[in-house]
Amino acid sequence: MQAYIKDSNLIEDIFNSIDIEKEGRIDFRDFICALSIIKGGTLEDKLRLAFLAYDSDHNGFIDKNELSRLLRASAFSKGLLIDDKELRETVDRVFPLCDQNNDGKLSFTEFKNAVF
């Protein structure tokens, strides 16, 4: 079975999370590190890699727009389409539950707690 990622934003986010030195390219070391995390890393390592992929502005937090992209990509990967209104309502309902300190952004710890 082959899987394809059609969301160019998601592809860019994944690329950026693997490009450790932020050089605009993935070298062999970057590739092996990512593969090591995916295949043998702890759950927390895998969550951190996912967090880095969705933190598209690389500020160390996930905001509502980034969460929207995450949810849209997740739905799309399951063959589901979600309209903008439904997505916005979902984010507005879910985000406050995850944002434990109510600062309008999710830290890695808040992201991890939301997943667990």
GROMACS .gro file of N, CA and C in nm:
model
  348
    1MET      N    1   0.083  -0.117   0.000
    1MET     CA    2   0.000   0.000   0.000
    1MET      C    3   0.088   0.124   0.000
    2GLN      N    4   0.056   0.219  -0.085
    2GLN     CA    5   0.130   0.343  -0.091
    2GLN      C    6   0.047   0.454  -0.028
    3ALA      N    7   0.115   0.547   0.038
    3ALA     CA    8   0.048   0.661   0.098
    3ALA      C    9   0.108   0.788   0.038
    4TYR      N   10   0.022   0.883   0.015
    4TYR     CA   11   0.066   1.009  -0.042
    4TYR      C   12   0.019   1.124   0.046
    5ILE      N   13   0.103   1.223   0.060
    5ILE     CA   14   0.064   1.345   0.129
    5ILE      C   15   0.044   1.450   0.022
    6LYS      N   16  -0.079   1.500   0.013
    6LYS     CA   17  -0.111   1.596  -0.092
    6LYS      C   18  -0.114   1.740  -0.042
    7ASP      N   19  -0.111   1.758   0.087
    7ASP     CA   20  -0.116   1.891   0.147
    7ASP      C   21   0.025   1.950   0.146
    8SER      N   22   0.048   2.048   0.059
    8SER     CA   23   0.183   2.104   0.045
    8SER      C   24   0.229   2.175   0.173
    9ASN      N   25   0.137   2.232   0.249
    9ASN     CA   26   0.175   2.294   0.376
    9ASN      C   27   0.225   2.190   0.475
   10LEU      N   28   0.156   2.076   0.480
   10LEU     CA   29   0.198   1.968   0.569
   10LEU      C   30   0.335   1.915   0.528
   11ILE      N   31   0.355   1.898   0.399
   11ILE     CA   32   0.485   1.852   0.349
   11ILE      C   33   0.595   1.948   0.392
   12GLU      N   34   0.570   2.076   0.377
   12GLU     CA   35   0.669   2.177   0.417
   12GLU      C   36   0.694   2.173   0.567
   13ASP      N   37   0.588   2.156   0.647
   13ASP     CA   38   0.603   2.148   0.792
   13ASP      C   39   0.686   2.026   0.833
   14ILE      N   40   0.659   1.913   0.770
   14ILE     CA   41   0.737   1.792   0.800
   14ILE      C   42   0.882   1.812   0.762
   15PHE      N   43   0.905   1.868   0.642
   15PHE     CA   44   1.041   1.896   0.596
   15PHE      C   45   1.114   1.984   0.697
   16ASN      N   46   1.048   2.090   0.741
   16ASN     CA   47   1.111   2.184   0.834
   16ASN      C   48   1.140   2.121   0.969
   17SER      N   49   1.056   2.026   1.011
   17SER     CA   50   1.083   1.961   1.139
   17SER      C   51   1.202   1.867   1.131
   18ILE      N   52   1.230   1.815   1.012
   18ILE     CA   53   1.343   1.724   0.992
   18ILE      C   54   1.472   1.799   0.962
   19ASP      N   55   1.463   1.917   0.902
   19ASP     CA   56   1.579   1.999   0.867
   19ASP      C   57   1.636   2.062   0.995
   20ILE      N   58   1.716   1.986   1.068
   20ILE     CA   59   1.763   2.024   1.201
   20ILE      C   60   1.841   2.156   1.200
   21GLU      N   61   1.931   2.171   1.103
   21GLU     CA   62   2.015   2.292   1.100
   21GLU      C   63   1.947   2.410   1.031
   22LYS      N   64   1.823   2.391   0.984
   22LYS     CA   65   1.745   2.496   0.916
   22LYS      C   66   1.824   2.554   0.799
   23GLU      N   67   1.877   2.463   0.716
   23GLU     CA   68   1.956   2.502   0.598
   23GLU      C   69   1.875   2.495   0.469
   24GLY      N   70   1.747   2.456   0.479
   24GLY     CA   71   1.666   2.443   0.360
   24GLY      C   72   1.689   2.313   0.285
   25ARG      N   73   1.754   2.218   0.353
   25ARG     CA   74   1.779   2.088   0.291
   25ARG      C   75   1.787   1.984   0.403
   26ILE      N   76   1.760   1.860   0.366
   26ILE     CA   77   1.772   1.750   0.461
   26ILE      C   78   1.895   1.670   0.422
   27ASP      N   79   1.994   1.672   0.510
   27ASP     CA   80   2.113   1.593   0.481
   27ASP      C   81   2.096   1.453   0.544
   28PHE      N   82   2.194   1.368   0.524
   28PHE     CA   83   2.185   1.230   0.570
   28PHE      C   84   2.166   1.224   0.721
   29ARG      N   85   2.236   1.309   0.795
   29ARG     CA   86   2.224   1.312   0.941
   29ARG      C   87   2.082   1.346   0.982
   30ASP      N   88   2.023   1.449   0.920
   30ASP     CA   89   1.884   1.487   0.949
   30ASP      C   90   1.790   1.369   0.924
   31PHE      N   91   1.809   1.305   0.809
   31PHE     CA   92   1.724   1.194   0.771
   31PHE      C   93   1.733   1.079   0.871
   32ILE      N   94   1.856   1.043   0.909
   32ILE     CA   95   1.877   0.933   1.002
   32ILE      C   96   1.820   0.967   1.140
   33CYS      N   97   1.838   1.089   1.184
   33CYS     CA   98   1.782   1.130   1.314
   33CYS      C   99   1.629   1.118   1.314
   34ALA      N  100   1.566   1.168   1.208
   34ALA     CA  101   1.420   1.160   1.199
   34ALA      C  102   1.374   1.014   1.192
   35LEU      N  103   1.441   0.936   1.111
   35LEU     CA  104   1.406   0.795   1.097
   35LEU      C  105   1.422   0.721   1.230
   36SER      N  106   1.527   0.755   1.302
   36SER     CA  107   1.551   0.695   1.431
   36SER      C  108   1.437   0.726   1.528
   37ILE      N  109   1.391   0.848   1.527
   37ILE     CA  110   1.280   0.888   1.614
   37ILE      C  111   1.152   0.817   1.573
   38ILE      N  112   1.125   0.815   1.444
   38ILE     CA  113   1.002   0.753   1.394
   38ILE      C  114   1.000   0.604   1.422
   39LYS      N  115   1.110   0.537   1.398
   39LYS     CA  116   1.115   0.391   1.413
   39LYS      C  117   1.142   0.344   1.556
   40GLY      N  118   1.224   0.417   1.630
   40GLY     CA  119   1.264   0.364   1.760
   40GLY      C  120   1.256   0.461   1.874
   41GLY      N  121   1.210   0.581   1.849
   41GLY     CA  122   1.206   0.681   1.955
   41GLY      C  123   1.094   0.654   2.053
   42THR      N  124   1.103   0.718   2.166
   42THR     CA  125   0.997   0.707   2.266
   42THR      C  126   0.874   0.781   2.214
   43LEU      N  127   0.762   0.759   2.278
   43LEU     CA  128   0.640   0.830   2.241
   43LEU      C  129   0.661   0.981   2.253
   44GLU      N  130   0.732   1.022   2.357
   44GLU     CA  131   0.758   1.165   2.374
   44GLU      C  132   0.844   1.219   2.260
   45ASP      N  133   0.944   1.144   2.215
   45ASP     CA  134   1.027   1.185   2.101
   45ASP      C  135   0.940   1.204   1.976
   46LYS      N  136   0.849   1.109   1.955
   46LYS     CA  137   0.761   1.116   1.838
   46LYS      C  138   0.665   1.234   1.848
   47LEU      N  139   0.616   1.260   1.969
   47LEU     CA  140   0.529   1.376   1.988
   47LEU      C  141   0.605   1.506   1.964
   48ARG      N  142   0.731   1.510   2.008
   48ARG     CA  143   0.810   1.632   1.986
   48ARG      C  144   0.832   1.654   1.836
   49LEU      N  145   0.858   1.549   1.761
   49LEU     CA  146   0.874   1.562   1.616
   49LEU      C  147   0.745   1.611   1.553
   50ALA      N  148   0.631   1.556   1.597
   50ALA     CA  149   0.501   1.603   1.546
   50ALA      C  150   0.479   1.749   1.584
   51PHE      N  151   0.512   1.785   1.706
   51PHE     CA  152   0.497   1.924   1.752
   51PHE      C  153   0.579   2.017   1.664
   52LEU      N  154   0.703   1.979   1.638
   52LEU     CA  155   0.790   2.062   1.553
   52LEU      C  156   0.733   2.075   1.412
   53ALA      N  157   0.672   1.968   1.363
   53ALA     CA  158   0.613   1.973   1.228
   53ALA      C  159   0.497   2.072   1.223
   54TYR      N  160   0.416   2.077   1.328
   54TYR     CA  161   0.299   2.165   1.327
   54TYR      C  162   0.328   2.305   1.377
   55ASP      N  163   0.441   2.327   1.441
   55ASP     CA  164   0.482   2.462   1.482
   55ASP      C  165   0.546   2.529   1.360
   56SER      N  166   0.462   2.568   1.266
   56SER     CA  167   0.513   2.611   1.135
   56SER      C  168   0.592   2.742   1.139
   57ASP      N  169   0.570   2.827   1.238
   57ASP     CA  170   0.649   2.950   1.246
   57ASP      C  171   0.770   2.934   1.338
   58HIS      N  172   0.789   2.815   1.393
   58HIS     CA  173   0.906   2.779   1.473
   58HIS      C  174   0.927   2.870   1.594
   59ASN      N  175   0.815   2.909   1.656
   59ASN     CA  176   0.828   2.993   1.776
   59ASN      C  177   0.818   2.913   1.905
   60GLY      N  178   0.808   2.780   1.892
   60GLY     CA  179   0.803   2.695   2.010
   60GLY      C  180   0.663   2.673   2.064
   61PHE      N  181   0.561   2.719   1.990
   61PHE     CA  182   0.423   2.706   2.033
   61PHE      C  183   0.335   2.673   1.913
   62ILE      N  184   0.219   2.616   1.940
   62ILE     CA  185   0.118   2.593   1.837
   62ILE      C  186   0.002   2.687   1.866
   63ASP      N  187  -0.031   2.771   1.768
   63ASP     CA  188  -0.143   2.864   1.785
   63ASP      C  189  -0.268   2.806   1.717
   64LYS      N  190  -0.377   2.881   1.718
   64LYS     CA  191  -0.502   2.832   1.662
   64LYS      C  192  -0.491   2.803   1.512
   65ASN      N  193  -0.419   2.887   1.439
   65ASN     CA  194  -0.403   2.863   1.295
   65ASN      C  195  -0.327   2.733   1.270
   66GLU      N  196  -0.222   2.709   1.348
   66GLU     CA  197  -0.144   2.586   1.333
   66GLU      C  198  -0.226   2.464   1.374
   67LEU      N  199  -0.309   2.478   1.478
   67LEU     CA  200  -0.397   2.369   1.517
   67LEU      C  201  -0.499   2.341   1.407
   68SER      N  202  -0.547   2.446   1.343
   68SER     CA  203  -0.640   2.429   1.231
   68SER      C  204  -0.576   2.348   1.119
   69ARG      N  205  -0.452   2.381   1.087
   69ARG     CA  206  -0.380   2.306   0.983
   69ARG      C  207  -0.362   2.161   1.024
   70LEU      N  208  -0.330   2.138   1.152
   70LEU     CA  209  -0.313   2.002   1.203
   70LEU      C  210  -0.443   1.923   1.189
   71LEU      N  211  -0.555   1.981   1.231
   71LEU     CA  212  -0.683   1.911   1.225
   71LEU      C  213  -0.728   1.887   1.081
   72ARG      N  214  -0.706   1.985   0.993
   72ARG     CA  215  -0.742   1.969   0.853
   72ARG      C  216  -0.659   1.857   0.789
   73ALA      N  217  -0.530   1.856   0.817
   73ALA     CA  218  -0.442   1.751   0.761
   73ALA      C  219  -0.481   1.614   0.816
   74SER      N  220  -0.515   1.608   0.944
   74SER     CA  221  -0.556   1.482   1.005
   74SER      C  222  -0.684   1.430   0.940
   75ALA      N  223  -0.781   1.517   0.922
   75ALA     CA  224  -0.907   1.478   0.857
   75ALA      C  225  -0.881   1.433   0.713
   76PHE      N  226  -0.799   1.510   0.642
   76PHE     CA  227  -0.769   1.480   0.502
   76PHE      C  228  -0.700   1.344   0.489
   77SER      N  229  -0.610   1.314   0.583
   77SER     CA  230  -0.538   1.187   0.577
   77SER      C  231  -0.632   1.068   0.596
   78LYS      N  232  -0.749   1.093   0.655
   78LYS     CA  233  -0.849   0.988   0.674
   78LYS      C  234  -0.956   0.992   0.565
   79GLY      N  235  -0.932   1.076   0.462
   79GLY     CA  236  -1.027   1.085   0.352
   79GLY      C  237  -1.148   1.171   0.383
   80LEU      N  238  -1.138   1.252   0.487
   80LEU     CA  239  -1.249   1.338   0.526
   80LEU      C  240  -1.223   1.482   0.484
   81LEU      N  241  -1.326   1.549   0.444
   81LEU     CA  242  -1.316   1.692   0.415
   81LEU      C  243  -1.390   1.767   0.524
   82ILE      N  244  -1.330   1.872   0.572
   82ILE     CA  245  -1.391   1.952   0.678
   82ILE      C  246  -1.401   2.095   0.626
   83ASP      N  247  -1.521   2.152   0.633
   83ASP     CA  248  -1.537   2.288   0.581
   83ASP      C  249  -1.482   2.388   0.682
   84ASP      N  250  -1.459   2.509   0.634
   84ASP     CA  251  -1.394   2.612   0.717
   84ASP      C  252  -1.473   2.643   0.844
   85LYS      N  253  -1.606   2.649   0.833
   85LYS     CA  254  -1.689   2.681   0.949
   85LYS      C  255  -1.678   2.571   1.055
   86GLU      N  256  -1.688   2.447   1.013
   86GLU     CA  257  -1.677   2.335   1.106
   86GLU      C  258  -1.539   2.330   1.170
   87LEU      N  259  -1.436   2.357   1.090
   87LEU     CA  260  -1.299   2.357   1.142
   87LEU      C  261  -1.282   2.467   1.248
   88ARG      N  262  -1.329   2.586   1.216
   88ARG     CA  263  -1.318   2.699   1.309
   88ARG      C  264  -1.392   2.668   1.440
   89GLU      N  265  -1.513   2.610   1.430
   89GLU     CA  266  -1.590   2.575   1.549
   89GLU      C  267  -1.518   2.469   1.633
   90THR      N  268  -1.459   2.373   1.565
   90THR     CA  269  -1.385   2.267   1.637
   90THR      C  270  -1.265   2.325   1.709
   91VAL      N  271  -1.188   2.409   1.640
   91VAL     CA  272  -1.071   2.471   1.702
   91VAL      C  273  -1.113   2.559   1.819
   92ASP      N  274  -1.220   2.637   1.802
   92ASP     CA  275  -1.267   2.725   1.910
   92ASP      C  276  -1.314   2.645   2.031
   93ARG      N  277  -1.362   2.523   2.009
   93ARG     CA  278  -1.409   2.438   2.118
   93ARG      C  279  -1.292   2.363   2.184
   94VAL      N  280  -1.197   2.314   2.103
   94VAL     CA  281  -1.089   2.229   2.154
   94VAL      C  282  -0.972   2.309   2.212
   95PHE      N  283  -0.937   2.419   2.149
   95PHE     CA  284  -0.818   2.494   2.188
   95PHE      C  285  -0.818   2.532   2.337
   96PRO      N  286  -0.928   2.589   2.388
   96PRO     CA  287  -0.926   2.625   2.531
   96PRO      C  288  -0.907   2.506   2.625
   97LEU      N  289  -0.949   2.387   2.582
   97LEU     CA  290  -0.930   2.269   2.664
   97LEU      C  291  -0.783   2.229   2.673
   98CYS      N  292  -0.708   2.260   2.569
   98CYS     CA  293  -0.565   2.225   2.564
   98CYS      C  294  -0.477   2.335   2.623
   99ASP      N  295  -0.519   2.459   2.607
   99ASP     CA  296  -0.440   2.575   2.650
   99ASP      C  297  -0.458   2.596   2.800
  100GLN      N  298  -0.380   2.521   2.878
  100GLN     CA  299  -0.398   2.515   3.023
  100GLN      C  300  -0.373   2.648   3.093
  101ASN      N  301  -0.284   2.731   3.039
  101ASN     CA  302  -0.256   2.858   3.106
  101ASN      C  303  -0.324   2.976   3.037
  102ASN      N  304  -0.410   2.948   2.939
  102ASN     CA  305  -0.490   3.050   2.871
  102ASN      C  306  -0.408   3.163   2.811
  103ASP      N  307  -0.292   3.129   2.753
  103ASP     CA  308  -0.210   3.233   2.690
  103ASP      C  309  -0.229   3.240   2.538
  104GLY      N  310  -0.322   3.161   2.485
  104GLY     CA  311  -0.351   3.167   2.342
  104GLY      C  312  -0.257   3.086   2.255
  105LYS      N  313  -0.177   3.001   2.316
  105LYS     CA  314  -0.083   2.918   2.241
  105LYS      C  315  -0.056   2.791   2.321
  106LEU      N  316  -0.020   2.685   2.248
  106LEU     CA  317   0.009   2.558   2.313
  106LEU      C  318   0.158   2.534   2.319
  107SER      N  319   0.209   2.515   2.438
  107SER     CA  320   0.349   2.474   2.455
  107SER      C  321   0.358   2.325   2.425
  108PHE      N  322   0.479   2.273   2.418
  108PHE     CA  323   0.494   2.130   2.397
  108PHE      C  324   0.428   2.052   2.510
  109THR      N  325   0.442   2.098   2.633
  109THR     CA  326   0.382   2.029   2.747
  109THR      C  327   0.230   2.026   2.734
  110GLU      N  328   0.170   2.137   2.695
  110GLU     CA  329   0.024   2.140   2.677
  110GLU      C  330  -0.019   2.049   2.562
  111PHE      N  331   0.059   2.049   2.455
  111PHE     CA  332   0.032   1.961   2.340
  111PHE      C  333   0.039   1.815   2.386
  112LYS      N  334   0.144   1.781   2.458
  112LYS     CA  335   0.164   1.644   2.507
  112LYS      C  336   0.050   1.604   2.599
  113ASN      N  337   0.010   1.691   2.690
  113ASN     CA  338  -0.100   1.661   2.782
  113ASN      C  339  -0.231   1.643   2.708
  114ALA      N  340  -0.251   1.718   2.602
  114ALA     CA  341  -0.373   1.706   2.523
  114ALA      C  342  -0.377   1.572   2.451
  115VAL      N  343  -0.264   1.526   2.404
  115VAL     CA  344  -0.257   1.398   2.332
  115VAL      C  345  -0.276   1.282   2.429
  116PHE      N  346  -0.217   1.291   2.547
  116PHE     CA  347  -0.232   1.184   2.646
  116PHE      C  348  -0.362   1.203   2.714
   0.00000   0.00000   0.00000
